[in-house]
XYZ file of C-alpha atoms in Angstrom:
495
model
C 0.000 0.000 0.000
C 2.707 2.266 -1.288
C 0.321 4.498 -2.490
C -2.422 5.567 0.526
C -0.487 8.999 1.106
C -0.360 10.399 -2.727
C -3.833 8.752 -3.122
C -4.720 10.636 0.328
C -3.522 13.854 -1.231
C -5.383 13.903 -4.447
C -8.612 13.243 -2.285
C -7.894 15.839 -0.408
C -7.620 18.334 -3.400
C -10.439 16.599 -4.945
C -12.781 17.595 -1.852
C -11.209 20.848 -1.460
C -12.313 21.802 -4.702
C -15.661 20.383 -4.475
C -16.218 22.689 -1.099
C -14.951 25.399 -3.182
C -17.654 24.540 -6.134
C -20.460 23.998 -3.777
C -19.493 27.842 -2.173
C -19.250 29.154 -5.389
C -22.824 29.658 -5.397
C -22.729 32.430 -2.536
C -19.521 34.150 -4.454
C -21.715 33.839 -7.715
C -24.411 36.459 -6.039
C -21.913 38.287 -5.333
C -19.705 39.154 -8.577
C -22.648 38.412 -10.530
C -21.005 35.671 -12.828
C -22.917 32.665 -12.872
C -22.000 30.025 -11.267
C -21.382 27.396 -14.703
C -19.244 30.143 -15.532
C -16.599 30.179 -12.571
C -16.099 25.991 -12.906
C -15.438 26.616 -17.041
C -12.873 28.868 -16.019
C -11.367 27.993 -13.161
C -11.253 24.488 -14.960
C -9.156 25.900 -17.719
C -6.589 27.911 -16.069
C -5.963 25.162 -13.687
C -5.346 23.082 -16.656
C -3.207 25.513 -17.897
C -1.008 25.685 -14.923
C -1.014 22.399 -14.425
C -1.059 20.635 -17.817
C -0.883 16.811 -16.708
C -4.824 18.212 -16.128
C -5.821 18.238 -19.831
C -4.460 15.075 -20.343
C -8.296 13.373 -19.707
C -9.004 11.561 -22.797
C -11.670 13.321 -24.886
C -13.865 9.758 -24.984
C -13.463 10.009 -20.700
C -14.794 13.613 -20.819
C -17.833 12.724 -23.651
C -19.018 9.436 -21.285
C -18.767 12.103 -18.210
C -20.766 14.773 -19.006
C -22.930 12.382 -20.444
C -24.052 10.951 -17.605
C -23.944 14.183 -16.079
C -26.558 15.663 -18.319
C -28.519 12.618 -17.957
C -29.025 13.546 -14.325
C -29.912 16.797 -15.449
C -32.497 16.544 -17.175
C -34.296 13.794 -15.531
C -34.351 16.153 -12.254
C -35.504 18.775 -14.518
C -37.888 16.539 -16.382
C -39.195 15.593 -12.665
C -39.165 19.784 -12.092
C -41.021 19.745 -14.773
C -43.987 17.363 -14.343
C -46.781 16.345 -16.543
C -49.367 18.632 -15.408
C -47.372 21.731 -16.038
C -45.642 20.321 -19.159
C -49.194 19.474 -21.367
C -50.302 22.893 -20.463
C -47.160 24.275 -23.060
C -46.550 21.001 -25.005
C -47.463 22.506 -28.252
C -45.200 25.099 -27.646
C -42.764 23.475 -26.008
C -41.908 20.803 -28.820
C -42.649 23.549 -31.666
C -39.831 25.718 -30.023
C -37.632 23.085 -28.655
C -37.875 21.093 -32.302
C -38.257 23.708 -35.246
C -36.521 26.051 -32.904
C -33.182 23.908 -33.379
C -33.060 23.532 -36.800
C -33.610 26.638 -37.525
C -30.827 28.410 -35.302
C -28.575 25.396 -36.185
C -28.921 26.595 -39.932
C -29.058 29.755 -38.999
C -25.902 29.987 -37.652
C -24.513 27.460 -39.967
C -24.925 29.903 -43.155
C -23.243 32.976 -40.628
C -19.416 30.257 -40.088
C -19.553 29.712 -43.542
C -20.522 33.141 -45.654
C -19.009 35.276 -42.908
C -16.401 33.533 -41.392
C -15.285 31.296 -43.983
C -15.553 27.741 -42.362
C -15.842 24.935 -45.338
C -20.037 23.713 -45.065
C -19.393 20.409 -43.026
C -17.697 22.343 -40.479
C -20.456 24.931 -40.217
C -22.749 23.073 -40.130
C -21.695 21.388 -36.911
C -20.917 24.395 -35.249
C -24.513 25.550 -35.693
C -25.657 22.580 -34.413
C -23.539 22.274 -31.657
C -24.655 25.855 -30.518
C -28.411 25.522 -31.110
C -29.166 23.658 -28.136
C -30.066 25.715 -24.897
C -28.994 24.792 -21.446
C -31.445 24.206 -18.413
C -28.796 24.176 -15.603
C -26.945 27.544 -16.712
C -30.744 28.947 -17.098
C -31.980 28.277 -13.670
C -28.652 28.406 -12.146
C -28.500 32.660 -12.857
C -31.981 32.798 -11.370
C -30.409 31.626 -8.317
C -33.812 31.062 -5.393
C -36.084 32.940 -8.000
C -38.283 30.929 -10.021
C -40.468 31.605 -12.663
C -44.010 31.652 -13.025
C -46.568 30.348 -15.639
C -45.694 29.583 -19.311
C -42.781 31.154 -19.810
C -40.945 28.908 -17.065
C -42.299 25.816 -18.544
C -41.487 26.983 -22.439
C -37.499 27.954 -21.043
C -37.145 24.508 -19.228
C -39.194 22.606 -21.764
C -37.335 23.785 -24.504
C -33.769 23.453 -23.152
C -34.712 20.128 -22.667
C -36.280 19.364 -25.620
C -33.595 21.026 -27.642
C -30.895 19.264 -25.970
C -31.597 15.340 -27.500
C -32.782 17.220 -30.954
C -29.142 18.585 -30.931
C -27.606 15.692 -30.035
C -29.368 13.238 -32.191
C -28.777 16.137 -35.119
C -24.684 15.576 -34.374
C -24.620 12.494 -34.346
C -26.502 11.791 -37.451
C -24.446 14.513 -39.283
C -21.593 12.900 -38.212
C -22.545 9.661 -39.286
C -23.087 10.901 -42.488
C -19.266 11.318 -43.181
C -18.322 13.164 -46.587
C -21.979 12.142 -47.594
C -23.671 14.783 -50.319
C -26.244 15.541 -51.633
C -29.923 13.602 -51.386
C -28.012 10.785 -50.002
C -26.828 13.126 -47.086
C -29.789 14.737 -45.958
C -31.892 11.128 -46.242
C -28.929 9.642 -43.370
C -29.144 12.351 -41.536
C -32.765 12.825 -41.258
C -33.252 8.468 -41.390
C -30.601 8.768 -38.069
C -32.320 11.745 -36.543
C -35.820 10.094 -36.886
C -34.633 6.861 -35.345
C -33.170 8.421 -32.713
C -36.273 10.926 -32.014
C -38.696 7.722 -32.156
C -36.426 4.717 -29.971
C -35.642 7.734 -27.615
C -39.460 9.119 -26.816
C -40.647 5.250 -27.254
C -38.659 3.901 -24.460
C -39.061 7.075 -22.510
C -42.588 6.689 -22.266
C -42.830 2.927 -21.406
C -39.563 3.231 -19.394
C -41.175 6.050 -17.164
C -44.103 4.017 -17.119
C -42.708 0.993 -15.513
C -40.646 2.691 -13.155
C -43.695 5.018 -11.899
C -45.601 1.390 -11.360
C -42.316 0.299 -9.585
C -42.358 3.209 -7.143
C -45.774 2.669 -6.417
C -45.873 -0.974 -5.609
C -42.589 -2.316 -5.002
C -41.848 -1.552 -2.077
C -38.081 -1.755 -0.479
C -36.790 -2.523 3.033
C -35.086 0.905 3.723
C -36.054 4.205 2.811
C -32.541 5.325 1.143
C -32.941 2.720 -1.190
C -35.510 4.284 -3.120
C -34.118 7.171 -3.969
C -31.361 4.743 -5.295
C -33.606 2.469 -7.444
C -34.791 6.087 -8.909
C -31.217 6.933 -10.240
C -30.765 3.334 -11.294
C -34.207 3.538 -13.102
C -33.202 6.779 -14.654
C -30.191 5.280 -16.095
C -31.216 1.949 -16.945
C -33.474 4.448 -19.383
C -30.872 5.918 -20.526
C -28.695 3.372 -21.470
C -31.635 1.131 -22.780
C -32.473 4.068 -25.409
C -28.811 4.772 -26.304
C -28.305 0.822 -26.677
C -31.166 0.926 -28.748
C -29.781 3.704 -31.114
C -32.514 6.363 -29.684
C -31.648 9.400 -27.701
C -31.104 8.449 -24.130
C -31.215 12.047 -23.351
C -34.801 12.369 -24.585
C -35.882 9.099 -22.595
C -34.793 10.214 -19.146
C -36.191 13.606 -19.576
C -39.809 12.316 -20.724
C -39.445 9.759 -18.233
C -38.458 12.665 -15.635
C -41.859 14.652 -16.641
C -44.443 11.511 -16.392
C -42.667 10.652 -12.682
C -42.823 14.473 -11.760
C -45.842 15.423 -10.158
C -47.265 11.823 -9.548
C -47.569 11.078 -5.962
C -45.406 7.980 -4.641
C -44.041 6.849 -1.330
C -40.846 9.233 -0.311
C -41.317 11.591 -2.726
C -40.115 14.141 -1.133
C -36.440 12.238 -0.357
C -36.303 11.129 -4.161
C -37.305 14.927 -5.735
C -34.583 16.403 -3.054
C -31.931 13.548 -3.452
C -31.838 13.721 -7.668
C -31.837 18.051 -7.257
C -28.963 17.365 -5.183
C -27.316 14.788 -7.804
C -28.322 17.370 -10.799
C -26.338 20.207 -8.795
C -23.109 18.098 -8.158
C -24.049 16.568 -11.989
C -23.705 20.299 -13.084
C -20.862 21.219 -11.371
C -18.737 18.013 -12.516
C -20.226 18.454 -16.465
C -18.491 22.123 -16.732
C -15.253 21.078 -14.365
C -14.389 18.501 -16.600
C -15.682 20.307 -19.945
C -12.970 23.364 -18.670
C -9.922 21.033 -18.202
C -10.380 20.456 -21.757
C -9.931 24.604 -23.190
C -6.562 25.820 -23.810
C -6.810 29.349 -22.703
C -3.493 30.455 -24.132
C -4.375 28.584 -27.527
C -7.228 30.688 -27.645
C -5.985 34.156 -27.125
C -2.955 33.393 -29.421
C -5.560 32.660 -32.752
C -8.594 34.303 -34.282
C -11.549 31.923 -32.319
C -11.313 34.710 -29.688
C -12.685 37.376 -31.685
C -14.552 34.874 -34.337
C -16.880 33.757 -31.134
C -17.107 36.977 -29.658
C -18.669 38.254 -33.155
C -20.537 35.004 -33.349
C -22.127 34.905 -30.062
C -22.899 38.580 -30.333
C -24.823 37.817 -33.786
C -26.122 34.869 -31.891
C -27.905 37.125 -29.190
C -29.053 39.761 -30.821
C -30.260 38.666 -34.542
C -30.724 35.163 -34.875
C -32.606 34.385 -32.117
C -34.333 37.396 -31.514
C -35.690 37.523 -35.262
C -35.987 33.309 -35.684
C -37.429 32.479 -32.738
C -39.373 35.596 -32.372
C -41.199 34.496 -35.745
C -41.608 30.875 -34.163
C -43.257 32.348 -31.069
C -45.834 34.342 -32.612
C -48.560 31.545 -32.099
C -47.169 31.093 -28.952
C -49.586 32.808 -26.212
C -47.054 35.217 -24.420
C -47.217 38.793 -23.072
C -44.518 41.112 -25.073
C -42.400 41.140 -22.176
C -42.311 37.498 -21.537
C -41.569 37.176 -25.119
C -38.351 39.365 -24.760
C -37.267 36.977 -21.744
C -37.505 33.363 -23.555
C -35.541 34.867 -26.600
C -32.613 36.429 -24.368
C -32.706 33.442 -21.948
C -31.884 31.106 -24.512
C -28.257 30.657 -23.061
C -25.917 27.905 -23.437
C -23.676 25.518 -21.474
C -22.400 22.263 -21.291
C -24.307 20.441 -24.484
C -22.683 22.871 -27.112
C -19.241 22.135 -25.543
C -19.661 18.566 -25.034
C -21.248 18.645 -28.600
C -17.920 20.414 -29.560
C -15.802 17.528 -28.469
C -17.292 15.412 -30.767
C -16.026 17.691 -33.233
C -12.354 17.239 -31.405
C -12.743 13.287 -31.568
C -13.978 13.468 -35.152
C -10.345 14.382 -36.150
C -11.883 16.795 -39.458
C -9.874 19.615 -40.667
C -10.264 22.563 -38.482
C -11.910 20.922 -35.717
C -9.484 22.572 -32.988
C -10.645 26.194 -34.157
C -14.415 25.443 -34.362
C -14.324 23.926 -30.854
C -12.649 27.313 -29.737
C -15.127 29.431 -31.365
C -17.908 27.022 -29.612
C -16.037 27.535 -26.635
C -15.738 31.390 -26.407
C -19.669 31.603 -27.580
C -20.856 29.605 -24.570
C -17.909 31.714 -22.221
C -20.327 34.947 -23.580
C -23.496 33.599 -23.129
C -22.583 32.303 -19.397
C -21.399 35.305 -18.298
C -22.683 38.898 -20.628
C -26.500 36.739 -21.006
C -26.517 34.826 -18.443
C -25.499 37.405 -16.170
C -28.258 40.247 -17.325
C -31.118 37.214 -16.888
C -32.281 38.673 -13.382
C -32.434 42.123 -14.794
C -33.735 41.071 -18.204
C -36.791 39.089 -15.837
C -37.281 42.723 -14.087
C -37.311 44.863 -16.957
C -39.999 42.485 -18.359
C -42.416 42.129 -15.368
C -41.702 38.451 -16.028
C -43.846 36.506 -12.736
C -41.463 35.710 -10.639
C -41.311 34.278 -6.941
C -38.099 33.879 -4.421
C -37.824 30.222 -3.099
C -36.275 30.910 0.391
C -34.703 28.359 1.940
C -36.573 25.862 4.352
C -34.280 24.506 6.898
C -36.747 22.896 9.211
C -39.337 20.737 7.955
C -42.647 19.262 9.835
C -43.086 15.311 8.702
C -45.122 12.512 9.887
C -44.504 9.016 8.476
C -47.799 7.046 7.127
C -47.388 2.951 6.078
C -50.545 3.746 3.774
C -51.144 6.748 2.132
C -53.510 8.968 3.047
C -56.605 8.953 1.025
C -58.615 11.862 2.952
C -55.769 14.164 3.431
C -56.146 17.587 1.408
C -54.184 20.693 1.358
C -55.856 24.040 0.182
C -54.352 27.904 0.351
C -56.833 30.510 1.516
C -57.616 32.578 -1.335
C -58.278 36.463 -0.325
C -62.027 37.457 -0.136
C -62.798 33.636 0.122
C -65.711 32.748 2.839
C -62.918 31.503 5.457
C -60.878 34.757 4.983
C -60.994 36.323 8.171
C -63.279 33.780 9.780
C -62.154 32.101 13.040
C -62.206 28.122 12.541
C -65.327 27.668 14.688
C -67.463 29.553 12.188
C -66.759 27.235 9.439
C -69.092 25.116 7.736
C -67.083 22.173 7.159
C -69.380 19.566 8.349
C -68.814 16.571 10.632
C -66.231 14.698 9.044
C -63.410 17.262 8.327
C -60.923 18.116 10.819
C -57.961 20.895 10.415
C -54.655 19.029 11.137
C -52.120 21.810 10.124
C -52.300 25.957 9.457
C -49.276 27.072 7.810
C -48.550 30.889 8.163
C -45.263 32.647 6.886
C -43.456 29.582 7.284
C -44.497 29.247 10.695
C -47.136 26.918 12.445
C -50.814 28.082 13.731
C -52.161 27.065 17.260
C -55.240 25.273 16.336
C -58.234 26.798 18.227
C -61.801 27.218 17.860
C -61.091 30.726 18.242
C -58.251 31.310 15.472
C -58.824 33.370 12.902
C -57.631 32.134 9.257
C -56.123 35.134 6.895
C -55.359 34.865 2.947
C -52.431 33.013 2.005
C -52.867 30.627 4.752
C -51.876 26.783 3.790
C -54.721 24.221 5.485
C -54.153 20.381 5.759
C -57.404 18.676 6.213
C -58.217 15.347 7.069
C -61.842 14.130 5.519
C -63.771 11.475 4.799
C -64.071 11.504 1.296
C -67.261 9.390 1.345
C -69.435 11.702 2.875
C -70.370 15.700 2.758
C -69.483 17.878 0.772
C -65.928 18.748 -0.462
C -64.819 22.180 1.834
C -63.095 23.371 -0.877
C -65.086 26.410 -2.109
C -64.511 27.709 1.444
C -61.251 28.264 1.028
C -60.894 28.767 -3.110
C -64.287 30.836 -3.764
C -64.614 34.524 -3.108
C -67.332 35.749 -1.562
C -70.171 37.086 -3.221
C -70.023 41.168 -2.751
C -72.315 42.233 -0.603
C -75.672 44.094 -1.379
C -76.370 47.544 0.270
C -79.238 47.894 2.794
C -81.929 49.791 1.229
């Protein structure tokens, strides 16, 4: 055991700079610079210091961040959930689809005409930058989340886009020096497949693991969060063994497991946002060690991106997507905030390192160009998101932290137990509990006020906003609900 004190050391390092990454949030609010941003570049000029650091094998780095975005969007597919999702699906795959191609063409015909890269190589740079990224999106909204459509169509699309981008690569790469009719046929024949296996499995894949979590149940409470992430992958891998997008799999199957009520819940939605955050902060570590900062400075990619991303920002998506979102039901200023928050992250990288293990002619140079592009929407997008939601009157709420939580542990699940939020001007409003009509068989368990708990007295008086968990009998009476949910009628002067 020759080797316990160097291996000792590089653990230490190796935690060390996770601490540092999982801090990096609180310095993020600080400077500003999103917090994707600081791992890319802290990645890269510690692999430029230390060089033996860029030394990971591109194929290491690809099957990396692949399983790291596979995490990613399954948590966000389960963020997601199906009842929000079918509300914008339209949208969501008209966007997340059309939207792709079009940008990927988009700024295919800008590399070529304006910056002279031969077609194939365009071509894959505008693919490989027309996918959006849901963990640099939500990660610059820090605890503020967004409300209605407009959050759905941002993390819908970034996760629909992300497998359309993918599969687009991969059949374009497949297609090799290809032309013509014979071209476009493989690449759209490969796309298709991949589309079809991919959703296919997702669906019957999220399916059977929903049925799992329902009635299998395990000796130990950790293990289902567990069986979750082994579901999720088995997914995965099943679709990508298949020749289907495993990305699009896990995310559908994330969406049909998202809001559907199973035992732990709570422990498997918090253990897979944890596994997404570490997910992201491993996908853009490992994605930096592989940029050559003083390579980039020393040729034109530096100035080519800059240009690139700029014409990204401010023309092609504004003006593509804007004509894509017209049937789209959106206020003008939640229009504004989808087309600016279309930012991108670790897919166009990790799509640009198929470009490095493709070995074409001028591969290096593109995947600096992708590189610097993402750099500037991280940082000069990303980091005007908050103001950009402002500006827009975009509905918005702050998620504060909830450090204590009140739980009690059921074998069964409940079947009377129902939550409702006091609606202002609704009968209860202002009514103290005894002077409710809720019948025999309903009884208040829990008031939830400001994050804090409510004595329970015939006496106390319930306000707007107020959570209520009710135990009934679902049998018999009537249903309290318009109580709590239904305003009162205005009242008629006396005569």
């Amino acid at each position: 055991m020759t080797d316990v004190e160097p291996f000792g050391l590089i653990v230490f390092l190796v935690s060390i700079a996770g601490l540092l990454a999982v801090l990096s949030s609180r310095i993020s609010e600080r400077i500003r610079i999103p917090a994707p941003a600081i791992f890319l570049l802290v990645a890269a000029g510690a692999s430029d210091l230390v060089p033996s650091l860029g030394d990971l094998p591109i194929v290491t780095v690809e099957r990396l961040v692949t399983v790291a975005l596979a995490l990613i969007l399954f948590d966000g597919g389960m963020h997601i959930g199906w009842r929000r999702f079918r509300k914008a699906a339209g949208a969501v795959a008209w966007v997340g689809v059309v939207g792709t191609f079009v940008t990927a063409g988009a700024v295919a015909l800008l590399a070529h005409t304006v910056f002279g890269f031969d077609w194939r190589i365009a071509l894959l740079i505008g693919t490989a930058l027309a996918p959006t990224d849901p963990a640099v999106v939500f990660s610059v909204l820090g605890r503020r989340e967004i409300a209605g459509r407009t959050g759905v169509i941002l993390e819908g699309e970034s996760g629909a886009n992300d497998p359309v981008g993918i599969a687009l690569m991969v059949g374009l790469l497949a297609a090799g020096d290809a032309g013509g009719a014979h071209a476009i046929g493989q690449v759209a024949g490969t796309f298709g497949l991949q589309m079809v296996i991919g959703a296919a499995i997702g669906v019957v894949g999220g399916a059977v693991l929903l049925a799992a979590m329902r009635r299998l149940p395990l000796p130990s409470e950790g293990l289902y969060p567990l069986r979750t992430l082994a579901g999720a992958l088995t997914i995965y891998g099943g679709a990508a063994a298949a020749h289907g997008s495993g990305f699009l799999a896990v995310f559908i199957a994330g969406i049909l497991i998202g809001d559907a009520r199973t035992a732990y819940k709570g422990e498997i939605v918090r253990f897979h946002a944890s596994l997404a955050s570490l997910a992201e902060i491993v996908a853009f570590a490992v994605l930096g060690l592989t940029i050559d900062l003083r390579a980039l400075t020393d040729s034109d990619a530096w100035w080519i991106g800059l240009l690139l991303a700029c014409l990204l920002a401010f023309v092609v998506r504004p003006v593509l997507l804007g004509v894509l979102l017209i049937p789209v039901r959106l206020r003008l200023g939640e229009r504004v905030f989808v087309l600016w928050s279309g930012l991108k992250g670790a897919v166009p990288i990790l799509l640009g390192t198929f470009l490095l293990d493709s070995g074409l002619t001028d591969a290096g140079r593109a995947y600096d160009v992708i590189v610097v592009v993402v750099a500037f929407s991280v940082i000069v997008q990303g980091g005007l998101v908050p103001a950009m939601a402002a500006a827009c009157k975009v509905p918005m709420r702050l998620v504060e932290p909830e450090p204590w939580s009140l739980g009690v542990r059921l074998r069964d699940q409940p079947r009377g137990l129902r939550r409702y939020v006091l609606v202002p001007g609704a009968p209860a409003d202002g009514s103290r509990i005894e002077q409710l009509d809720l019948g025999e068989d309903t009884w208040i368990c829990f008031i939830l006020r400001e994050g804090e708990l409510v004595p329970i007295r015939s006496q106390t008086v319930l306000r707007a906003g107020d959570e209520i968990l009710a135990l009934r009998d679902s049998d018999s009476g009537p249903d309290p609900a318009p109580i709590f949910r239904v305003p009162r009628p205005p009242e008629r002067p006396q005569s």
